Amino acid sequence: MALLKVLLLLLGLGVSMNSHVSLYKRIIGGQNCNDMERLYHVRLEFDNGTHMSLCGGSLIHRQWILTAAHCWKSEPGCGATVQLAGEGLTTTSPNNSLSFGASLPPHLQCVDMKVTGFFFTITSGHEFFAEAQNTDAYFGDSGGGVVFNKKIVGVISSRGKNVAFRNPVFNMDVCDYLEWIRNTTGLNKPKIS
């Protein structure tokens, strides 16, 4: 099997690195994805012998994975519904604090969320946040694709928080990077909008 090349989007520059949780997120309050959808979703696992980290990604070509930059380093409108996906922990502790001891579910989790805002920073570029009641992204979901109208429009980005359901999920808008993705991969039509 040919080695997969990883697209590095410069998400890591604007991410707070002061919390171990800020590097990994999981879908909480979602449901099992249909077995025939999101077949391009991949799990990226890194293990240096003392520490294992997880991220998600989207296979946009047989040799290219789209993910968040920090995963490699260890144009929806307001009110639109986007779908996030991840393979991680689906529960929290009784006080909604993040629970690192739970096991991973056997199924990719999908969740629909409403886009509730947009912002731009020089370090992160265009981002949008999405939220839905009793749902969240959690430990390991960063880098997973955000889908709108069956096209990848973003990747789950990280924001440090220790309690679920308090803040919306931050997502990086990949639409601004289409030319860079095409130039870097040599692909004319990647599976993103």
Short mmCIF file of C-alpha atoms in Angstrom, two decimals:
data_model
loop_
_atom_site.label_atom_id
_atom_site.label_comp_id
_atom_site.label_asym_id
_atom_site.label_seq_id
_atom_site.Cartn_x
_atom_site.Cartn_y
_atom_site.Cartn_z
CA MET A 1 0.00 0.00 0.00
CA ALA A 2 1.39 3.35 -1.00
CA LEU A 3 2.21 5.79 1.76
CA LEU A 4 -0.50 8.34 2.30
CA LYS A 5 0.50 11.97 2.14
CA VAL A 6 -1.12 14.24 4.68
CA LEU A 7 -2.35 17.71 3.87
CA LEU A 8 -1.32 20.08 6.60
CA LEU A 9 -3.66 22.99 7.13
CA LEU A 10 -2.27 25.67 9.36
CA LEU A 11 -4.75 25.23 12.16
CA GLY A 12 -2.20 24.70 14.87
CA LEU A 13 -1.06 28.32 14.96
CA GLY A 14 -4.27 29.59 16.52
CA VAL A 15 -4.86 26.64 18.83
CA SER A 16 -4.26 26.91 22.54
CA MET A 17 -1.72 24.26 23.48
CA ASN A 18 -2.02 24.74 27.23
CA SER A 19 -4.51 21.93 27.67
CA HIS A 20 -4.09 18.31 26.66
CA VAL A 21 -7.83 18.33 25.90
CA SER A 22 -7.45 21.15 23.37
CA LEU A 23 -5.60 18.78 21.04
CA TYR A 24 -8.26 16.08 20.97
CA LYS A 25 -12.02 16.22 20.75
CA ARG A 26 -14.77 13.66 20.30
CA ILE A 27 -18.37 13.66 19.10
CA ILE A 28 -20.74 13.57 22.08
CA GLY A 29 -24.50 13.16 21.78
CA GLY A 30 -24.38 11.99 18.16
CA GLN A 31 -25.59 8.78 16.61
CA ASN A 32 -23.99 5.96 14.63
CA CYS A 33 -23.21 7.03 11.09
CA ASN A 34 -24.86 5.05 8.33
CA ASP A 35 -22.45 2.27 7.26
CA MET A 36 -22.50 3.58 3.68
CA GLU A 37 -21.81 7.25 4.45
CA ARG A 38 -18.55 9.00 5.30
CA LEU A 39 -16.52 6.15 3.79
CA TYR A 40 -13.67 8.65 3.29
CA HIS A 41 -13.30 9.26 7.06
CA VAL A 42 -10.04 7.95 8.47
CA ARG A 43 -8.62 7.60 11.97
CA LEU A 44 -5.05 8.82 12.42
CA GLU A 45 -3.26 7.18 15.34
CA PHE A 46 0.19 8.18 16.53
CA ASP A 47 2.10 6.23 19.18
CA ASN A 48 5.63 7.08 20.27
CA GLY A 49 5.77 4.29 22.84
CA THR A 50 4.81 6.47 25.80
CA HIS A 51 1.92 8.53 24.42
CA MET A 52 -0.82 7.80 21.90
CA SER A 53 -2.80 10.50 20.14
CA LEU A 54 -5.82 10.30 17.86
CA CYS A 55 -7.20 12.54 15.14
CA GLY A 56 -9.68 12.27 12.32
CA GLY A 57 -9.22 13.02 8.66
CA SER A 58 -10.89 12.84 5.26
CA LEU A 59 -9.47 10.79 2.41
CA ILE A 60 -9.82 13.18 -0.57
CA HIS A 61 -7.74 11.01 -2.92
CA ARG A 62 -6.14 7.57 -2.56
CA GLN A 63 -2.86 9.28 -1.58
CA TRP A 64 -4.14 12.37 0.26
CA ILE A 65 -5.70 12.85 3.70
CA LEU A 66 -7.13 16.23 4.74
CA THR A 67 -6.67 16.86 8.47
CA ALA A 68 -5.75 19.56 10.98
CA ALA A 69 -2.08 20.59 11.08
CA HIS A 70 -1.68 19.82 14.79
CA CYS A 71 -2.77 16.24 14.11
CA TRP A 72 0.32 15.67 11.98
CA LYS A 73 2.59 17.49 14.43
CA SER A 74 1.42 15.59 17.57
CA GLU A 75 -19.42 28.18 2.62
CA PRO A 76 -22.18 27.28 4.68
CA GLY A 77 -24.32 30.30 5.60
CA CYS A 78 -25.44 31.15 9.13
CA GLY A 79 -28.09 28.71 10.31
CA ALA A 80 -27.00 26.00 7.85
CA THR A 81 -26.81 22.46 9.20
CA VAL A 82 -23.46 20.72 8.87
CA GLN A 83 -22.51 17.16 9.79
CA LEU A 84 -19.46 16.39 11.93
CA ALA A 85 -17.99 12.92 12.35
CA GLY A 86 -15.61 11.30 14.80
CA GLU A 87 -14.68 7.94 16.28
CA GLY A 88 -14.24 8.75 19.90
CA LEU A 89 -15.63 8.75 23.35
CA THR A 90 -19.38 9.22 23.45
CA THR A 91 -19.90 9.84 27.15
CA THR A 92 -18.83 12.31 29.78
CA SER A 93 -18.60 12.03 33.55
CA PRO A 94 -21.73 12.92 35.58
CA ASN A 95 -20.78 16.61 35.80
CA ASN A 96 -20.09 16.79 32.01
CA SER A 97 -16.34 16.95 32.56
CA LEU A 98 -14.30 15.18 29.95
CA SER A 99 -13.72 11.50 30.66
CA PHE A 100 -10.44 10.09 29.36
CA GLY A 101 -10.85 6.54 30.69
CA ALA A 102 -13.79 5.43 28.53
CA SER A 103 -13.27 3.09 25.59
CA LEU A 104 -13.74 4.08 21.97
CA PRO A 105 -17.03 3.09 20.30
CA PRO A 106 -16.93 0.54 17.46
CA HIS A 107 -18.80 2.87 15.06
CA LEU A 108 -17.97 6.24 13.48
CA GLN A 109 -20.24 8.84 15.12
CA CYS A 110 -22.04 11.53 13.12
CA VAL A 111 -23.86 14.56 14.44
CA ASP A 112 -25.79 17.36 12.73
CA MET A 113 -25.15 20.85 14.10
CA LYS A 114 -26.30 24.34 13.16
CA VAL A 115 -23.69 26.88 12.11
CA THR A 116 -24.05 29.68 14.64
CA GLY A 117 -21.22 32.06 13.82
CA PHE A 118 -18.15 32.92 11.79
CA PHE A 119 -14.89 34.63 12.65
CA PHE A 120 -11.48 35.30 11.21
CA THR A 121 -8.08 35.46 12.85
CA ILE A 122 -4.74 36.05 11.21
CA THR A 123 -3.30 32.89 12.74
CA SER A 124 -6.24 30.55 12.03
CA GLY A 125 -7.95 32.07 8.99
CA HIS A 126 -11.68 31.70 8.53
CA GLU A 127 -13.44 29.54 11.08
CA PHE A 128 -17.04 28.86 11.94
CA PHE A 129 -18.67 27.31 14.94
CA ALA A 130 -21.53 24.88 15.08
CA GLU A 131 -23.66 23.61 17.91
CA ALA A 132 -26.67 21.50 18.80
CA GLN A 133 -28.25 20.73 22.13
CA ASN A 134 -26.55 17.93 24.12
CA THR A 135 -23.85 17.36 21.47
CA ASP A 136 -20.16 18.18 21.32
CA ALA A 137 -16.87 17.20 19.72
CA TYR A 138 -14.42 15.48 22.04
CA PHE A 139 -11.04 13.82 22.55
CA GLY A 140 -9.61 12.82 19.14
CA ASP A 141 -12.14 14.33 16.69
CA SER A 142 -9.92 17.21 15.53
CA GLY A 143 -9.24 17.02 11.82
CA GLY A 144 -12.44 15.16 10.98
CA GLY A 145 -14.43 16.51 8.04
CA VAL A 146 -17.38 18.89 8.37
CA VAL A 147 -19.88 18.22 5.58
CA PHE A 148 -22.49 20.50 3.99
CA ASN A 149 -24.52 19.36 0.94
CA LYS A 150 -22.36 16.20 0.67
CA LYS A 151 -19.14 18.23 0.35
CA ILE A 152 -16.37 18.79 2.88
CA VAL A 153 -16.43 22.47 3.86
CA GLY A 154 -14.28 22.34 6.97
CA VAL A 155 -12.32 20.32 9.48
CA ILE A 156 -12.99 20.11 13.19
CA SER A 157 -10.57 22.46 14.93
CA SER A 158 -9.50 22.41 18.56
CA ARG A 159 -10.36 24.74 21.36
CA GLY A 160 -9.40 24.05 24.94
CA LYS A 161 -12.24 23.17 27.29
CA ASN A 162 -12.56 20.71 30.09
CA VAL A 163 -16.35 20.45 30.22
CA ALA A 164 -18.67 19.30 27.42
CA PHE A 165 -21.67 21.26 26.14
CA ARG A 166 -20.46 24.71 27.25
CA ASN A 167 -19.09 26.07 23.97
CA PRO A 168 -19.81 25.49 20.29
CA VAL A 169 -17.49 23.28 18.23
CA PHE A 170 -14.89 25.29 16.30
CA ASN A 171 -14.29 24.33 12.66
CA MET A 172 -11.77 25.62 10.13
CA ASP A 173 -13.23 26.64 6.75
CA VAL A 174 -11.25 24.81 4.04
CA CYS A 175 -12.83 26.74 1.16
CA ASP A 176 -10.10 29.39 1.42
CA TYR A 177 -7.48 26.67 0.87
CA LEU A 178 -8.87 25.07 -2.31
CA GLU A 179 -6.22 26.54 -4.60
CA TRP A 180 -3.46 25.51 -2.20
CA ILE A 181 -4.95 21.98 -1.92
CA ARG A 182 -5.17 21.67 -5.70
CA ASN A 183 -1.63 22.97 -6.22
CA THR A 184 -0.18 20.79 -3.46
CA THR A 185 -1.98 17.58 -4.43
CA GLY A 186 -2.18 18.09 -8.17
CA LEU A 187 -5.84 17.15 -7.96
CA ASN A 188 -8.26 19.08 -10.14
CA LYS A 189 -11.40 18.17 -8.24
CA PRO A 190 -10.83 17.15 -4.61
CA LYS A 191 -13.98 16.01 -2.78
CA ILE A 192 -14.39 19.31 -0.98
CA SER A 193 -16.44 22.31 -1.98
#
